[in-house]
Structure formats: structure tokens, C-alpha cells
mmCIF file of C-alpha atoms in Angstrom:
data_model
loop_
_atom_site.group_PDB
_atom_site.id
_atom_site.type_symbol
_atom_site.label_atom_id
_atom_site.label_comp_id
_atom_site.label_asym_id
_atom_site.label_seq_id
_atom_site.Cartn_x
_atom_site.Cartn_y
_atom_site.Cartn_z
ATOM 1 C CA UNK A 1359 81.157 -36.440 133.538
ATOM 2 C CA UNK A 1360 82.732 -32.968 133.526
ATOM 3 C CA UNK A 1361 86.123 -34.542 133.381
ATOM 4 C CA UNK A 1362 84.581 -36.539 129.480
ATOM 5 C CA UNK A 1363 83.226 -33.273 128.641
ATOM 6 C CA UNK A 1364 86.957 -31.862 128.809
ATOM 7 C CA UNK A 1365 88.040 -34.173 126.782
ATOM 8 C CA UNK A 1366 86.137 -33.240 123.809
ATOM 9 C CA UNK A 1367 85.629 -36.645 123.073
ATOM 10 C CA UNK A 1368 89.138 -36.900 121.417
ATOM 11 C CA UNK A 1369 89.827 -40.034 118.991
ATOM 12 C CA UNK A 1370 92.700 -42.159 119.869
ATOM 13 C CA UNK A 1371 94.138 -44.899 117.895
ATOM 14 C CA UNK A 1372 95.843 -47.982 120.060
ATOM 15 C CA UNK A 1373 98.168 -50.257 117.883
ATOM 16 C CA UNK A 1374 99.387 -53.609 119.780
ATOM 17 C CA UNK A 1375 99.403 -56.742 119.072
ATOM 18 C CA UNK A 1376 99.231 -57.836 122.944
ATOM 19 C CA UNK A 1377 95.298 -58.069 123.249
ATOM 20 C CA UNK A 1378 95.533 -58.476 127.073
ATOM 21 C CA UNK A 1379 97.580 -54.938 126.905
ATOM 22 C CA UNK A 1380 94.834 -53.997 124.281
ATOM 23 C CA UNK A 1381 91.989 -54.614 126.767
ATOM 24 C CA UNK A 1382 93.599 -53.127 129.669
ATOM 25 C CA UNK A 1383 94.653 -49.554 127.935
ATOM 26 C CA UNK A 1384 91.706 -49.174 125.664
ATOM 27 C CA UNK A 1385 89.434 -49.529 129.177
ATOM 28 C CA UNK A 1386 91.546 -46.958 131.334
ATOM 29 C CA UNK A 1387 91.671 -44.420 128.363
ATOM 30 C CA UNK A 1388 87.606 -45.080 127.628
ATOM 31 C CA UNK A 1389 87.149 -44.222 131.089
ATOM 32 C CA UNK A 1390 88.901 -41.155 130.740
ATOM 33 C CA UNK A 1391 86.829 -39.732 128.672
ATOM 34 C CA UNK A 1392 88.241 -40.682 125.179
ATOM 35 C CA UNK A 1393 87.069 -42.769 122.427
ATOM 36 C CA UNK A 1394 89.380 -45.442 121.156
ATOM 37 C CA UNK A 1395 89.907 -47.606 118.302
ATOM 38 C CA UNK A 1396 92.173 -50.455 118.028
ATOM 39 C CA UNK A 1397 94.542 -52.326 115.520
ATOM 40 C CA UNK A 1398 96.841 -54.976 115.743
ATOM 41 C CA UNK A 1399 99.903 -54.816 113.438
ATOM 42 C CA UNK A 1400 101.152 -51.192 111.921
ATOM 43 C CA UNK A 1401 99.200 -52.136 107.823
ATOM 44 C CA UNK A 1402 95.888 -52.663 109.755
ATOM 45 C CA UNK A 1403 96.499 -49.626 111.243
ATOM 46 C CA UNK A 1404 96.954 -47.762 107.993
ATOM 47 C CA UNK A 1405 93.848 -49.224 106.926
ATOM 48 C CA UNK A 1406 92.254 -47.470 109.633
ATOM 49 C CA UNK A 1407 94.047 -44.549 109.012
ATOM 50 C CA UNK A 1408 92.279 -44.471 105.809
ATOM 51 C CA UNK A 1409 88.919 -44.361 107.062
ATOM 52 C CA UNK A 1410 89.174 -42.176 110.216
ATOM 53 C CA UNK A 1411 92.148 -39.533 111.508
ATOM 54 C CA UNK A 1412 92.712 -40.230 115.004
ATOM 55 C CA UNK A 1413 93.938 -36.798 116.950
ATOM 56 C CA UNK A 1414 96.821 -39.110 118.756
ATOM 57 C CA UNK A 1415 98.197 -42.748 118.254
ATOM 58 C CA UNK A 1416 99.414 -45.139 120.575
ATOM 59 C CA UNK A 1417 101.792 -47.642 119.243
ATOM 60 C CA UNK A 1418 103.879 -50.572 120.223
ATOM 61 C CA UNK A 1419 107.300 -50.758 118.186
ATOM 62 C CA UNK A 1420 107.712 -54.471 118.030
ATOM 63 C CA UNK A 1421 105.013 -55.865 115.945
ATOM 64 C CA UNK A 1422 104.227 -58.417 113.207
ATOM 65 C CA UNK A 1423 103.262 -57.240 109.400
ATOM 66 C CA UNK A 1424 104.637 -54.176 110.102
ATOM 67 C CA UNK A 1425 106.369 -52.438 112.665
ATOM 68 C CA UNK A 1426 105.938 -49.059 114.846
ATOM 69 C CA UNK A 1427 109.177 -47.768 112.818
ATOM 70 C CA UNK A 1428 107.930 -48.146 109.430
ATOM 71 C CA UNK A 1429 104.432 -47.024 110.560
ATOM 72 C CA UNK A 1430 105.402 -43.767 111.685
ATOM 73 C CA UNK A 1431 107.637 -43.165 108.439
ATOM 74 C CA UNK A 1432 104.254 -44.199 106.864
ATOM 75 C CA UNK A 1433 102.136 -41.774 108.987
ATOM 76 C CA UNK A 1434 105.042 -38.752 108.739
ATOM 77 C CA UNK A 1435 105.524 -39.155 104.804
ATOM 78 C CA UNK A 1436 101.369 -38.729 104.645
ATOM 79 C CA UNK A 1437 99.878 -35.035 104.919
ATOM 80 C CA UNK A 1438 97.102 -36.573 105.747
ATOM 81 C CA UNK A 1439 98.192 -37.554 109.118
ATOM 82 C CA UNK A 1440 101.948 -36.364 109.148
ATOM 83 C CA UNK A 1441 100.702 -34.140 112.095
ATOM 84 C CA UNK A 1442 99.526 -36.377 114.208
ATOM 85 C CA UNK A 1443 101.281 -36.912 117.636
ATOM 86 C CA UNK A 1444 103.004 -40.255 117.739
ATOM 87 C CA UNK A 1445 103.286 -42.103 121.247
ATOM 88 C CA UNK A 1446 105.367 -44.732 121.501
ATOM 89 C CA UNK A 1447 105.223 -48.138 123.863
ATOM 90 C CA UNK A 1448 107.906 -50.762 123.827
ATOM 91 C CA UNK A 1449 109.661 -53.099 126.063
ATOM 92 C CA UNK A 1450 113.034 -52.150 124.755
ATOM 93 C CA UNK A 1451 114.053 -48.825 127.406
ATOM 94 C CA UNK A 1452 117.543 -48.650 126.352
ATOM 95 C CA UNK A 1453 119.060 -45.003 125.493
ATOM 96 C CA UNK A 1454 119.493 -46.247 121.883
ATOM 97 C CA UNK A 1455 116.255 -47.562 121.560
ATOM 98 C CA UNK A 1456 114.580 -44.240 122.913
ATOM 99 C CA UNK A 1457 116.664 -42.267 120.580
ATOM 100 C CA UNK A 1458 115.784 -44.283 117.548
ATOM 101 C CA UNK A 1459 112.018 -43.946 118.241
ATOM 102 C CA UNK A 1460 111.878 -40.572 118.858
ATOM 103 C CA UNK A 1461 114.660 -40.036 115.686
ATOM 104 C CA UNK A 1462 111.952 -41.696 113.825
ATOM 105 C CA UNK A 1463 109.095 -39.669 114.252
ATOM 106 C CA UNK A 1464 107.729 -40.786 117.222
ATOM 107 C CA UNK A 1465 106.917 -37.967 120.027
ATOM 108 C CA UNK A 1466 107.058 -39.332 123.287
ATOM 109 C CA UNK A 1467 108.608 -43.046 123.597
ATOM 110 C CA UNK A 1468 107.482 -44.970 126.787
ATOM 111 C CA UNK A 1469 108.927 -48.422 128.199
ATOM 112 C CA UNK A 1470 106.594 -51.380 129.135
ATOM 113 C CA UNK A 1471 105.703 -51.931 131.882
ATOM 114 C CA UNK A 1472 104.065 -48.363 133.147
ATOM 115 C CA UNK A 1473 101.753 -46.799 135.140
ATOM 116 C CA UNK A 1474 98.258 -46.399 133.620
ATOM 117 C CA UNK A 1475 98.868 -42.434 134.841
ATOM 118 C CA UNK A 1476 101.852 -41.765 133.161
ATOM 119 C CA UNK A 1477 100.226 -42.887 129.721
ATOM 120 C CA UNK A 1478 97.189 -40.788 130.335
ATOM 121 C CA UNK A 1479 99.344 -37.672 131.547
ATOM 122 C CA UNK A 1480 101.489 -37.978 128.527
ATOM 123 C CA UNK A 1481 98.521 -38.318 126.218
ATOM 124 C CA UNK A 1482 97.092 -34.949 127.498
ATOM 125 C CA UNK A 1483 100.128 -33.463 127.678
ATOM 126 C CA UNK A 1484 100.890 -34.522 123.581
ATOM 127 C CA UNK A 1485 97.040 -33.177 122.417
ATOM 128 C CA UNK A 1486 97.741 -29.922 124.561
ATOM 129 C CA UNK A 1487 101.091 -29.763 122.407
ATOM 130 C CA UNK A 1488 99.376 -30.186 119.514
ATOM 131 C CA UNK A 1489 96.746 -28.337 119.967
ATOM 132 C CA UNK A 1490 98.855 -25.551 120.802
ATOM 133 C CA UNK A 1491 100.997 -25.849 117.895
ATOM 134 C CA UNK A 1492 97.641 -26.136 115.029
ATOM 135 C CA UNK A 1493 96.272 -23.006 117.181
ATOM 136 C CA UNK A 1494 99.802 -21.024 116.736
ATOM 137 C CA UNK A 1495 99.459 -22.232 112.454
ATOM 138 C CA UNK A 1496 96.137 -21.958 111.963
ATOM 139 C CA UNK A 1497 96.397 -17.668 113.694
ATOM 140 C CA UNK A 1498 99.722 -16.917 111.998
ATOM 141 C CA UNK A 1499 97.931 -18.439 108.786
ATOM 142 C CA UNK A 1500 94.678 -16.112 109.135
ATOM 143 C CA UNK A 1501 96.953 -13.137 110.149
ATOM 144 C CA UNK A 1502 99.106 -13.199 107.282
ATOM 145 C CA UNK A 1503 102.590 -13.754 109.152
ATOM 146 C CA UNK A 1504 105.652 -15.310 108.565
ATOM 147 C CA UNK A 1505 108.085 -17.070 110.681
ATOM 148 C CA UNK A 1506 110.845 -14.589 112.032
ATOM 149 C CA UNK A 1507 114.316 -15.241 111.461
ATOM 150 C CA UNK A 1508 117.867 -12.978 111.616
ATOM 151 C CA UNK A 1509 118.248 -11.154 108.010
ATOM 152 C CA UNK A 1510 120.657 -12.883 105.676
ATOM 153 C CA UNK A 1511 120.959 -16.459 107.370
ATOM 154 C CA UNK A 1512 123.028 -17.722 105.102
ATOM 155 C CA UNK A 1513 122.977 -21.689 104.331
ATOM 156 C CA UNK A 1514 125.570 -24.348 103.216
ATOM 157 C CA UNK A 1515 125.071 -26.273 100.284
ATOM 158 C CA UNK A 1516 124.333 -29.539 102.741
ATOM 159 C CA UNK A 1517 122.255 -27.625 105.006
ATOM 160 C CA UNK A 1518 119.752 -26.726 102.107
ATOM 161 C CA UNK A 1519 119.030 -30.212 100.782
ATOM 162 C CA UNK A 1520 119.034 -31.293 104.637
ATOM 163 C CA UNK A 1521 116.442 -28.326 105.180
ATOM 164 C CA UNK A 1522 114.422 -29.201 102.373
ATOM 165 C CA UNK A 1523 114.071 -33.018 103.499
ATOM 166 C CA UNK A 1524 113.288 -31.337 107.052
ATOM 167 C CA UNK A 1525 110.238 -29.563 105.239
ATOM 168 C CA UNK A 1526 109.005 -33.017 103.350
ATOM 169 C CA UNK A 1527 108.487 -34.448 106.841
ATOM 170 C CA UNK A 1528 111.519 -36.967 106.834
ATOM 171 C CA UNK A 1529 113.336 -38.014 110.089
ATOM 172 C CA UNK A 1530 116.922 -37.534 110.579
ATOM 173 C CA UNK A 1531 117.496 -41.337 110.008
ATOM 174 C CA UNK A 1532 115.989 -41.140 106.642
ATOM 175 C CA UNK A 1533 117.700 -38.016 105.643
ATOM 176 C CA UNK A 1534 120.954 -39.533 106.354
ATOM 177 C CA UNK A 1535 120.277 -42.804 104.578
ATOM 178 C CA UNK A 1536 119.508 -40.786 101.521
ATOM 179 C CA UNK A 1537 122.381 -37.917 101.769
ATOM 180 C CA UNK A 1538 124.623 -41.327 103.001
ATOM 181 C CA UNK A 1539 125.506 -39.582 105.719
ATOM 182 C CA UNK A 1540 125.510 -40.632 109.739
ATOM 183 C CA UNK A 1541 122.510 -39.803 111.502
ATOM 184 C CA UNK A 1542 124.457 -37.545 113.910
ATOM 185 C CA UNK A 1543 125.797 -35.525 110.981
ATOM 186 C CA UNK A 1544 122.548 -34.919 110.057
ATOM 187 C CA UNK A 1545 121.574 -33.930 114.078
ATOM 188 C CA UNK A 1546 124.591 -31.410 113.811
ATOM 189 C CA UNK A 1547 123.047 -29.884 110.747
ATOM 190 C CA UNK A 1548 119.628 -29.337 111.893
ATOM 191 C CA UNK A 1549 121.536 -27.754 115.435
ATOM 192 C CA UNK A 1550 123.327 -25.742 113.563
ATOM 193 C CA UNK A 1551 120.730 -24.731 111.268
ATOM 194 C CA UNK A 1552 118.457 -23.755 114.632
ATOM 195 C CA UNK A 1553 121.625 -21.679 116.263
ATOM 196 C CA UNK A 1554 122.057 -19.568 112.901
ATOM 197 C CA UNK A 1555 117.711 -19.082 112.386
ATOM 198 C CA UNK A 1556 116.650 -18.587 116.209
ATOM 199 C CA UNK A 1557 114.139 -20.873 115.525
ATOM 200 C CA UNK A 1558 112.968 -23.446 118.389
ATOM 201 C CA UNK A 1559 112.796 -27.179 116.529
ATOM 202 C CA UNK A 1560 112.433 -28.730 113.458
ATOM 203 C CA UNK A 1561 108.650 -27.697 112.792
ATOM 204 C CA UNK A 1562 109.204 -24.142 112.895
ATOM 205 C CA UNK A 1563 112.512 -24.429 110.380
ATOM 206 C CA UNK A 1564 110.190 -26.547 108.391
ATOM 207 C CA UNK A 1565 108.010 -23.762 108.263
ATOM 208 C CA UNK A 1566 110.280 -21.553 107.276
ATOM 209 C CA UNK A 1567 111.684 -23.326 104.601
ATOM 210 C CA UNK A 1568 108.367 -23.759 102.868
ATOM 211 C CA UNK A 1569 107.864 -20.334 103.532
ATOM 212 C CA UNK A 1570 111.125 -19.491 102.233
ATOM 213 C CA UNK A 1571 110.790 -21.218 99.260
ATOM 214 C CA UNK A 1572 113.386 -23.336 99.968
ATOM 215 C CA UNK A 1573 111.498 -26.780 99.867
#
């Protein structure tokens, strides 16, 4: 009971369209302590997602209707949800495969089969991330702060309109599809953008550009 009380009753969303795998997860992580709601193909899951804001979803990649890729552009694209920590599940553990879910949007990308213990850890360990992170926003908000970075950082011409797309929420993929660009030109960009800013990731330079005025 103390263990449910931690939990804070948190609201996840699970998105499969294996009911047996449905069954099985949703049980372990109701047991847990969390409540959980269920969809089967990424556009019922947007219909959810108008209804009710989960604080972390759980999705399979390989789906019918619509799958875990275009979801999460969906879910990114939306303020509404664009904060929301994304875990992915799919049978496909190949480095590429990892890299192009997590290049998507996706937070933490897991391979079928796993351990029932490894999901939960990695859904704590995403809500204490996030958590963190809407803590650190929500007191630099109230005390009037702005993000820190080295006087006159000074910006090519590509690294603005890449920083800008940063600060709408797109993924690397989808800023170099629209700057027709390769996706690892676009990786070398943000990098580069991080080395000359001090900054830690893509959130805080998204911050700053919005700050900034630059998106």
C-alpha cells in the first residue's frame, strides 16, 4: 500500500495491438501502483489523448492504422502533450532501429521480449525525469530566470532555422526532411549548437531559443 501511495496514482497510457501483451503489462503496472488505460493502434490512441493526458505512454512501434512513429510526431507536434515522456516497445533491437525511435521522439526505446522489471524501472526512472525537468521550468518560470549561455554565441544561418525547428518540437528526422538535409547533418548541428551554448540537450536550447526570441 505504501509502495501505491508513492506512486501518486500516476496515469499511464499502454498502446499495443498484442492483447495477450496488453493483459500481461497493464496487470504488472496496475499492481504497481499505477492506473492504466489502453489502446490498440496509434489514432485510437489520439482519441484518448483527447479526452485524458496520461503523465507517460507506452507504445509498440509496429502497429496497424497508425504507427508508434507517426504517433509520437503526432504527440511531439501537440503542446498539449508534446511533454509527455514517450517509451518505446518493439521487436525490432537493431542499432538503427533504436536510433530511429529515439530520433523520433521517443525517450527510452525497449526490445520485446523483456523483463517485467526493466519496464517498471524505466517507467519510474522517465516520470522522475520528467518530473524533475517540469519542477526545474515551472521554479525558473516563478523566479523570473533565464537560461544561461556564453555572451555573444554567435549562430550560422543553418543553425538558426535548425534551432528554431528544435524550439517547435520537431525531431531531427523531420528537420532534415524539411531543410533536405541528412539526418546526421542535422545531429552535427544541434552538437555543435550545444558545444558553442553550454547547454545540456535539446530542451534546454529549445528553451533558449524561445527565450531568445529566436523561434
Amino acid at each position: 500500500m505504501k509502495e501505491n501511495a508513492q506512486k501518486d496514482y500516476k496515469k499511464l497510457l499502454l498502446i499495443d495491438d498484442d492483447p495477450n501483451l496488453i493483459l500481461l503489462v497493464k496487470d504488472y503496472l496496475e499492481f504497481r501502483g499505477y492506473e492504466v488505460i489502453t489502446a490498440e493502434n496509434g489514432r485510437e490512441a489520439l482519441d484518448v489523448l483527447d479526452r485524458e493526458i496520461p503523465h507517460l505512454i507506452i507504445c509498440d512501434v509496429m502497429m496497424p492504422e497508425m504507427d508508434g512513429y507517426a504517433l509520437v510526431e503526432h504527440i511531439r507536434q501537440d503542446p498539449r502533450t508534446s511533454w509527455i515522456p514517450v517509451l518505446f516497445l518493439s521487436a525490432k533491437g537493431q542499432s538503427a532501429d533504436r536510433v530511429k525511435g529515439l530520433n523520433t521522439g521517443a525517450d527510452v526505446y525497449m526490445v520485446k521480449p523483456f523483463e517485467p522489471e526493466e519496464l517498471v524501472a524505466q517507467v519510474e526512472s522517465s516520470l522522475k525525469q520528467a518530473n524533475r525537468l517540469m519542477h526545474y521550468t515551472n521554479r525558473s518560470s516563478d523566479a523570473g530566470s533565464r537560461i544561461q549561455v556564453p555572451e555573444n554565441v554567435e549562430l550560422t544561418p543553418t543553425e538558426s532555422k535548425v534551432v528554431q525547428l528544435v524550439a517547435q518540437g520537431m525531431a531531427n528526422r523531420e528537420i532534415a526532411e524539411q531543410l533536405n538535409v541528412s539526418q546526421r547533418t542535422i545531429e552535427s548541428h544541434v552538437s555543435n549548437m550545444l558545444n558553442k551554448t553550454n547547454l545540456h540537450n535539446r530542451t534546454e536550447l529549445a528553451r533558449w531559443a524561445i527565450e531568445s526570441n529566436m523561434a
